PDB file of C-alpha atoms in Angstrom:
ATOM      1  CA  MET A  23      14.067  13.189  25.397  1.00 40.00           C
ATOM      2  CA  ALA A  24      12.413  10.600  23.150  1.00 37.00           C
ATOM      3  CA  PHE A  25      14.282   9.314  20.127  1.00 34.00           C
ATOM      4  CA  LEU A  26      11.397  10.209  17.855  1.00 39.00           C
ATOM      5  CA  ARG A  27       8.630  12.578  18.882  1.00 40.00           C
ATOM      6  CA  ILE A  28       6.093  14.295  16.693  1.00 38.00           C
ATOM      7  CA  ARG A  29       6.669  17.985  17.078  1.00 39.00           C
ATOM      8  CA  LYS A  30       4.269  20.762  16.309  1.00 43.00           C
ATOM      9  CA  VAL A  31       4.478  21.483  12.589  1.00 43.00           C
ATOM     10  CA  SER A  32       6.022  24.854  11.904  1.00 47.00           C
ATOM     11  CA  GLU A  33       7.882  26.488   9.063  1.00 49.00           C
ATOM     12  CA  HIS A  34      11.173  25.891  10.859  1.00 54.00           C
ATOM     13  CA  ASP A  35      10.402  22.181  11.291  1.00 61.00           C
ATOM     14  CA  GLN A  36       9.663  21.597   7.597  1.00 73.00           C
ATOM     15  CA  ILE A  37      12.582  23.352   5.892  1.00 77.00           C
ATOM     16  CA  GLY A  38      16.142  22.126   5.560  1.00 84.00           C
ATOM     17  CA  TYR A  39      15.718  18.372   5.234  1.00 92.00           C
ATOM     18  CA  PHE A  40      16.491  18.351   1.520  1.00 93.00           C
ATOM     19  CA  ALA A  41      20.287  18.486   1.680  1.00 93.00           C
ATOM     20  CA  PRO A  42      21.576  16.094  -1.021  1.00 94.00           C
ATOM     21  CA  LYS A  43      25.187  17.224  -0.573  1.00 94.00           C
ATOM     22  CA  THR A  44      25.351  15.719   2.923  1.00 95.00           C
ATOM     23  CA  TRP A  45      25.827  12.165   4.208  1.00 95.00           C
ATOM     24  CA  GLU A  46      23.058  12.768   6.759  1.00 95.00           C
ATOM     25  CA  PHE A  47      20.527  13.256   3.963  1.00 96.00           C
ATOM     26  CA  TRP A  48      21.474  10.064   2.134  1.00 97.00           C
ATOM     27  CA  ARG A  49      21.611   8.085   5.369  1.00 97.00           C
ATOM     28  CA  ALA A  50      18.051   9.158   6.170  1.00 97.00           C
ATOM     29  CA  LEU A  51      16.965   8.408   2.594  1.00 97.00           C
ATOM     30  CA  ILE A  52      18.417   4.879   2.688  1.00 98.00           C
ATOM     31  CA  VAL A  53      16.655   4.228   5.999  1.00 98.00           C
ATOM     32  CA  ALA A  54      13.407   5.581   4.542  1.00 97.00           C
ATOM     33  CA  PHE A  55      13.808   3.212   1.594  1.00 97.00           C
ATOM     34  CA  CYS A  56      14.256   0.193   3.858  1.00 97.00           C
ATOM     35  CA  LEU A  57      11.416   1.092   6.208  1.00 96.00           C
ATOM     36  CA  CYS A  58       8.954   1.936   3.428  1.00 96.00           C
ATOM     37  CA  CYS A  59       9.643  -1.373   1.659  1.00 95.00           C
ATOM     38  CA  ILE A  60       8.348  -3.173   4.771  1.00 95.00           C
ATOM     39  CA  ILE A  61       5.737  -0.722   6.060  1.00 95.00           C
ATOM     40  CA  GLY A  62       4.358  -0.234   2.543  1.00 92.00           C
ATOM     41  CA  HIS A  63       3.597  -3.952   2.461  1.00 92.00           C
ATOM     42  CA  TRP A  64       1.607  -3.627   5.692  1.00 93.00           C
ATOM     43  CA  LEU A  65      -0.275  -0.549   4.453  1.00 91.00           C
ATOM     44  CA  GLU A  66      -1.252  -2.244   1.214  1.00 90.00           C
ATOM     45  CA  MET A  67      -3.391  -4.754   3.107  1.00 91.00           C
ATOM     46  CA  PRO A  68      -5.962  -2.258   4.489  1.00 93.00           C
ATOM     47  CA  TYR A  69      -5.821  -0.331   1.204  1.00 91.00           C
ATOM     48  CA  CYS A  70      -6.621  -3.463  -0.815  1.00 90.00           C
ATOM     49  CA  TRP A  71      -9.371  -4.369   1.629  1.00 92.00           C
ATOM     50  CA  LEU A  72     -10.918  -0.909   1.166  1.00 91.00           C
ATOM     51  CA  MET A  73     -10.632  -0.965  -2.632  1.00 88.00           C
ATOM     52  CA  ASP A  74     -12.077  -4.459  -2.791  1.00 88.00           C
ATOM     53  CA  ASN A  75     -15.063  -3.522  -0.648  1.00 89.00           C
ATOM     54  CA  LEU A  76     -15.715  -0.306  -2.562  1.00 86.00           C
ATOM     55  CA  PHE A  77     -14.956  -1.393  -6.117  1.00 86.00           C
ATOM     56  CA  GLY A  78     -14.423  -5.184  -6.041  1.00 84.00           C
ATOM     57  CA  ILE A  79     -11.113  -4.956  -7.896  1.00 82.00           C
ATOM     58  CA  VAL A  80      -8.788  -7.099  -5.724  1.00 83.00           C
ATOM     59  CA  GLU A  81      -8.498 -10.814  -6.455  1.00 82.00           C
ATOM     60  CA  ASP A  82      -8.890 -13.298  -3.608  1.00 82.00           C
ATOM     61  CA  ASP A  83      -5.492 -14.829  -4.409  1.00 81.00           C
ATOM     62  CA  TYR A  84      -3.670 -11.491  -4.542  1.00 83.00           C
ATOM     63  CA  ALA A  85      -0.201 -11.941  -3.046  1.00 83.00           C
ATOM     64  CA  VAL A  86      -0.630  -9.298  -0.343  1.00 87.00           C
ATOM     65  CA  TRP A  87      -2.927 -11.664   1.566  1.00 86.00           C
ATOM     66  CA  SER A  88      -0.354 -14.475   1.714  1.00 85.00           C
ATOM     67  CA  ASP A  89       3.067 -12.796   1.680  1.00 88.00           C
ATOM     68  CA  PRO A  90       4.912 -12.981   5.030  1.00 87.00           C
ATOM     69  CA  TRP A  91       5.015  -9.742   7.035  1.00 88.00           C
ATOM     70  CA  TYR A  92       8.752  -9.310   6.419  1.00 91.00           C
ATOM     71  CA  HIS A  93       8.507  -9.540   2.617  1.00 91.00           C
ATOM     72  CA  PRO A  94       9.691  -6.207   1.130  1.00 94.00           C
ATOM     73  CA  TYR A  95       7.489  -4.434  -1.399  1.00 93.00           C
ATOM     74  CA  TRP A  96      10.134  -2.595  -3.387  1.00 92.00           C
ATOM     75  CA  VAL A  97       7.762  -0.198  -5.110  1.00 89.00           C
ATOM     76  CA  TYR A  98       7.139   1.572  -1.791  1.00 92.00           C
ATOM     77  CA  GLY A  99      10.834   1.932  -1.079  1.00 94.00           C
ATOM     78  CA  PHE A 100      11.511   3.428  -4.488  1.00 93.00           C
ATOM     79  CA  GLY A 101       8.394   5.555  -4.052  1.00 91.00           C
ATOM     80  CA  ALA A 102       9.904   6.978  -0.866  1.00 94.00           C
ATOM     81  CA  VAL A 103      13.124   7.796  -2.732  1.00 95.00           C
ATOM     82  CA  PHE A 104      11.171   9.478  -5.521  1.00 92.00           C
ATOM     83  CA  MET A 105       9.047  11.505  -3.081  1.00 93.00           C
ATOM     84  CA  THR A 106      12.145  12.636  -1.212  1.00 95.00           C
ATOM     85  CA  LEU A 107      13.998  13.730  -4.332  1.00 95.00           C
ATOM     86  CA  LEU A 108      11.039  15.433  -6.020  1.00 93.00           C
ATOM     87  CA  ILE A 109       8.251  16.328  -3.596  1.00 94.00           C
ATOM     88  CA  GLU A 110      10.412  17.244  -0.577  1.00 94.00           C
ATOM     89  CA  PRO A 111      12.164  20.153  -2.400  1.00 94.00           C
ATOM     90  CA  LEU A 112       8.795  21.211  -3.848  1.00 93.00           C
ATOM     91  CA  LYS A 113       7.338  21.237  -0.338  1.00 94.00           C
ATOM     92  CA  GLU A 114      10.108  23.483   0.933  1.00 91.00           C
ATOM     93  CA  ARG A 115       9.666  25.812  -2.043  1.00 91.00           C
ATOM     94  CA  PHE A 116       5.908  26.011  -1.435  1.00 92.00           C
ATOM     95  CA  ILE A 117       6.491  26.827   2.239  1.00 90.00           C
ATOM     96  CA  MET A 118       8.860  29.644   1.330  1.00 88.00           C
ATOM     97  CA  ARG A 119       6.361  31.052  -1.184  1.00 88.00           C
ATOM     98  CA  ARG A 120       3.050  30.706   0.671  1.00 85.00           C
ATOM     99  CA  LYS A 121       1.911  32.850   3.595  1.00 82.00           C
ATOM    100  CA  THR A 122       0.544  29.893   5.569  1.00 86.00           C
ATOM    101  CA  LEU A 123       1.548  26.264   6.052  1.00 86.00           C
ATOM    102  CA  TRP A 124      -1.969  25.193   5.132  1.00 89.00           C
ATOM    103  CA  GLY A 125      -1.611  26.900   1.765  1.00 90.00           C
ATOM    104  CA  ALA A 126       1.727  25.186   1.189  1.00 91.00           C
ATOM    105  CA  PHE A 127       0.289  21.833   2.290  1.00 93.00           C
ATOM    106  CA  LEU A 128      -2.675  22.051  -0.090  1.00 94.00           C
ATOM    107  CA  GLU A 129      -0.494  23.131  -3.000  1.00 94.00           C
ATOM    108  CA  CYS A 130       1.898  20.265  -2.272  1.00 95.00           C
ATOM    109  CA  PHE A 131      -1.022  17.831  -2.040  1.00 96.00           C
ATOM    110  CA  VAL A 132      -2.408  18.862  -5.429  1.00 96.00           C
ATOM    111  CA  ALA A 133       1.079  18.624  -6.963  1.00 95.00           C
ATOM    112  CA  ALA A 134       1.544  15.106  -5.521  1.00 95.00           C
ATOM    113  CA  ILE A 135      -1.785  13.918  -6.983  1.00 95.00           C
ATOM    114  CA  LEU A 136      -0.932  15.336 -10.414  1.00 95.00           C
ATOM    115  CA  ILE A 137       2.536  13.769 -10.321  1.00 93.00           C
ATOM    116  CA  ALA A 138       1.028  10.378  -9.410  1.00 91.00           C
ATOM    117  CA  MET A 139      -1.476  10.659 -12.262  1.00 93.00           C
ATOM    118  CA  VAL A 140       1.213  11.547 -14.805  1.00 92.00           C
ATOM    119  CA  LEU A 141       3.411   8.667 -13.644  1.00 88.00           C
ATOM    120  CA  GLU A 142       0.520   6.203 -13.945  1.00 89.00           C
ATOM    121  CA  LEU A 143      -0.225   7.448 -17.442  1.00 91.00           C
ATOM    122  CA  VAL A 144       3.394   7.256 -18.577  1.00 89.00           C
ATOM    123  CA  MET A 145       3.898   3.773 -17.141  1.00 87.00           C
ATOM    124  CA  GLY A 146       0.605   2.640 -18.641  1.00 87.00           C
ATOM    125  CA  TRP A 147       1.409   3.966 -22.099  1.00 90.00           C
ATOM    126  CA  LEU A 148       4.840   2.334 -21.943  1.00 88.00           C
ATOM    127  CA  VAL A 149       4.059  -1.134 -20.563  1.00 86.00           C
ATOM    128  CA  ASN A 150       0.275  -1.582 -20.340  1.00 85.00           C
ATOM    129  CA  GLN A 151      -0.937  -1.294 -23.915  1.00 84.00           C
ATOM    130  CA  PRO A 152      -4.066  -3.353 -24.732  1.00 82.00           C
ATOM    131  CA  ASP A 153      -3.807  -6.420 -26.924  1.00 81.00           C
ATOM    132  CA  PRO A 154      -4.643  -5.390 -30.540  1.00 84.00           C
ATOM    133  CA  VAL A 155      -6.839  -8.471 -30.984  1.00 84.00           C
ATOM    134  CA  THR A 156      -8.649  -8.912 -27.658  1.00 84.00           C
ATOM    135  CA  GLY A 157      -8.350  -5.348 -26.381  1.00 79.00           C
ATOM    136  CA  GLU A 158      -7.363  -6.646 -22.941  1.00 84.00           C
ATOM    137  CA  TYR A 159      -4.807  -4.800 -20.834  1.00 81.00           C
ATOM    138  CA  PRO A 160      -1.886  -7.030 -19.736  1.00 82.00           C
ATOM    139  CA  PHE A 161      -1.363  -5.578 -16.239  1.00 78.00           C
ATOM    140  CA  TRP A 162      -4.245  -3.369 -15.133  1.00 80.00           C
ATOM    141  CA  ASP A 163      -7.466  -2.029 -16.594  1.00 84.00           C
ATOM    142  CA  ASN A 164      -8.946   1.123 -15.090  1.00 86.00           C
ATOM    143  CA  SER A 165     -11.235   1.871 -18.016  1.00 84.00           C
ATOM    144  CA  GLN A 166     -14.385   0.721 -16.178  1.00 85.00           C
ATOM    145  CA  LEU A 167     -13.625   2.593 -12.945  1.00 87.00           C
ATOM    146  CA  PRO A 168     -15.094   6.033 -12.165  1.00 89.00           C
ATOM    147  CA  GLY A 169     -12.456   8.740 -12.382  1.00 90.00           C
ATOM    148  CA  ASN A 170     -10.131   6.858 -14.721  1.00 91.00           C
ATOM    149  CA  VAL A 171      -7.809   8.805 -17.030  1.00 92.00           C
ATOM    150  CA  PHE A 172      -7.462   7.212 -20.496  1.00 89.00           C
ATOM    151  CA  GLY A 173      -8.034   3.805 -18.896  1.00 86.00           C
ATOM    152  CA  GLN A 174      -4.551   3.877 -17.365  1.00 89.00           C
ATOM    153  CA  ALA A 175      -4.488   6.245 -14.403  1.00 91.00           C
ATOM    154  CA  TRP A 176      -7.169   6.298 -11.700  1.00 91.00           C
ATOM    155  CA  LEU A 177      -7.818   9.468  -9.701  1.00 93.00           C
ATOM    156  CA  VAL A 178      -8.957   7.515  -6.627  1.00 92.00           C
ATOM    157  CA  ASN A 179      -5.616   5.734  -6.516  1.00 91.00           C
ATOM    158  CA  ASP A 180      -3.759   8.976  -7.251  1.00 94.00           C
ATOM    159  CA  PHE A 181      -5.580  10.659  -4.358  1.00 95.00           C
ATOM    160  CA  PHE A 182      -4.366   8.010  -1.923  1.00 94.00           C
ATOM    161  CA  ILE A 183      -0.849   8.153  -3.352  1.00 92.00           C
ATOM    162  CA  GLY A 184      -0.919  11.923  -2.824  1.00 94.00           C
ATOM    163  CA  LEU A 185      -2.143  11.416   0.733  1.00 95.00           C
ATOM    164  CA  ALA A 186       0.657   8.936   1.422  1.00 94.00           C
ATOM    165  CA  SER A 187       3.134  11.411  -0.080  1.00 94.00           C
ATOM    166  CA  MET A 188       1.960  14.123   2.310  1.00 95.00           C
ATOM    167  CA  LEU A 189       2.287  11.800   5.295  1.00 95.00           C
ATOM    168  CA  TYR A 190       5.781  10.893   4.174  1.00 95.00           C
ATOM    169  CA  VAL A 191       7.272  14.304   3.311  1.00 95.00           C
ATOM    170  CA  TRP A 192       5.583  16.216   6.145  1.00 94.00           C
ATOM    171  CA  ILE A 193       5.990  13.681   8.959  1.00 93.00           C
ATOM    172  CA  VAL A 194       7.921  10.479   8.242  1.00 95.00           C
ATOM    173  CA  PHE A 195      11.044  11.795   6.511  1.00 95.00           C
ATOM    174  CA  PRO A 196      11.425  14.769   8.912  1.00 94.00           C
ATOM    175  CA  LEU A 197      11.098  12.371  11.870  1.00 94.00           C
ATOM    176  CA  ILE A 198      13.811  10.097  10.463  1.00 96.00           C
ATOM    177  CA  CYS A 199      16.101  13.093   9.974  1.00 95.00           C
ATOM    178  CA  GLU A 200      15.335  14.473  13.446  1.00 93.00           C
ATOM    179  CA  GLY A 201      15.887  11.070  15.031  1.00 94.00           C
ATOM    180  CA  PHE A 202      19.384  10.804  13.623  1.00 96.00           C
ATOM    181  CA  MET A 203      20.204  14.431  14.480  1.00 94.00           C
ATOM    182  CA  ARG A 204      19.451  13.728  18.146  1.00 94.00           C
ATOM    183  CA  LEU A 205      22.160  11.056  18.234  1.00 95.00           C
ATOM    184  CA  ARG A 206      25.898  11.433  18.296  1.00 95.00           C
ATOM    185  CA  PRO A 207      27.496  10.685  14.903  1.00 94.00           C
ATOM    186  CA  LYS A 208      28.868   7.270  15.937  1.00 95.00           C
ATOM    187  CA  ALA A 209      25.569   6.250  17.528  1.00 97.00           C
ATOM    188  CA  ALA A 210      23.640   7.440  14.461  1.00 97.00           C
ATOM    189  CA  ASN A 211      25.835   5.369  12.159  1.00 96.00           C
ATOM    190  CA  ALA A 212      25.456   2.357  14.464  1.00 97.00           C
ATOM    191  CA  VAL A 213      21.652   2.645  14.330  1.00 97.00           C
ATOM    192  CA  PHE A 214      21.885   3.016  10.563  1.00 98.00           C
ATOM    193  CA  ALA A 215      23.976  -0.170  10.327  1.00 98.00           C
ATOM    194  CA  LEU A 216      21.498  -2.096  12.495  1.00 98.00           C
ATOM    195  CA  ILE A 217      18.601  -1.020  10.274  1.00 97.00           C
ATOM    196  CA  ILE A 218      20.488  -2.106   7.155  1.00 97.00           C
ATOM    197  CA  VAL A 219      21.311  -5.484   8.706  1.00 98.00           C
ATOM    198  CA  GLY A 220      17.700  -5.952   9.837  1.00 97.00           C
ATOM    199  CA  PHE A 221      16.384  -5.098   6.386  1.00 97.00           C
ATOM    200  CA  GLY A 222      18.910  -7.440   4.788  1.00 96.00           C
ATOM    201  CA  LEU A 223      17.735 -10.269   7.041  1.00 96.00           C
ATOM    202  CA  CYS A 224      14.118  -9.593   6.061  1.00 95.00           C
ATOM    203  CA  CYS A 225      15.067  -9.806   2.388  1.00 94.00           C
ATOM    204  CA  LEU A 226      17.115 -12.963   2.926  1.00 94.00           C
ATOM    205  CA  ALA A 227      14.362 -14.717   4.894  1.00 93.00           C
ATOM    206  CA  SER A 228      11.717 -13.688   2.383  1.00 91.00           C
ATOM    207  CA  TYR A 229      13.556 -14.870  -0.709  1.00 86.00           C
ATOM    208  CA  LEU A 230      14.811 -18.071   0.906  1.00 88.00           C
ATOM    209  CA  GLU A 231      11.183 -18.910   1.633  1.00 80.00           C
ATOM    210  CA  LEU A 232      10.271 -18.063  -1.956  1.00 73.00           C
ATOM    211  CA  ALA A 233      13.088 -20.273  -3.289  1.00 71.00           C
ATOM    212  CA  LEU A 234      11.968 -23.190  -1.127  1.00 67.00           C
ATOM    213  CA  TRP A 235       8.353 -22.715  -2.245  1.00 64.00           C
ATOM    214  CA  GLU A 236       9.388 -22.797  -5.918  1.00 60.00           C
ATOM    215  CA  LYS A 237      11.586 -25.863  -5.313  1.00 60.00           C
ATOM    216  CA  TYR A 238       8.807 -27.918  -3.748  1.00 56.00           C
TER     217      TYR A 238
END
C-alpha cells in the first residue's frame, strides 16, 4: 500500500483530522509548516508569472526569480498553520451541517476568501498606511487594481488564497495525517525527524548563502 495515496473524498475521509489534544495532530502540523515553507516558494513563481502577465504588477528583480529552490518562504508555513487551526475545524463543521460535500466545500471556499480579505485589510491598516505627504503606500498598493478593497486587499489575490486553502485543508493536510497513520509509531517519528533535519539543512544552506552574499 502506498505511503500517500489520494483517496476518494468522502465525509469519513474529511472529518477527524483536527485533534489538537494529540501529538499526531501537532506532528502533522509541524511537517505541514516545513513543507509549505518550501513548496510555497515554488508555487509563488507560477503565481507571480500569471499576475505579471495579467496585471503587470511583479518587478523584474523580485526575489522569487533569484532565490535558490531550497530557500524557505515563511509566510506559507505560517499560512498552513493558520489554515489548519482555523479553516480545518470550520471545514469539519460545514461537513457536519451540510447535506452534501459540495455544499460544505463551497461554503468553506467562500469563508476562506472572506478570511483572506479581512486579514489583508487588517494587515494593511496596521502596517501599510500611505505617506501623509506623497500618498504612497510603503509595501503594496492595490488601489489601481480591479477588485481592490480600500486599496489594501485585492479580491483576485484573496480568491487564489482561498483556492490554496481548499487544496490544503481538503487534500494536503489529510494526506499528511493519513501518511503518518499508516506507519508504526516509531517509524512515523523517524520520518518526522528526517523531515525536520532536511528542513533545517535547507534553512542553514539558504541563510549561509545569504550571509556570504552580504559579506561580499
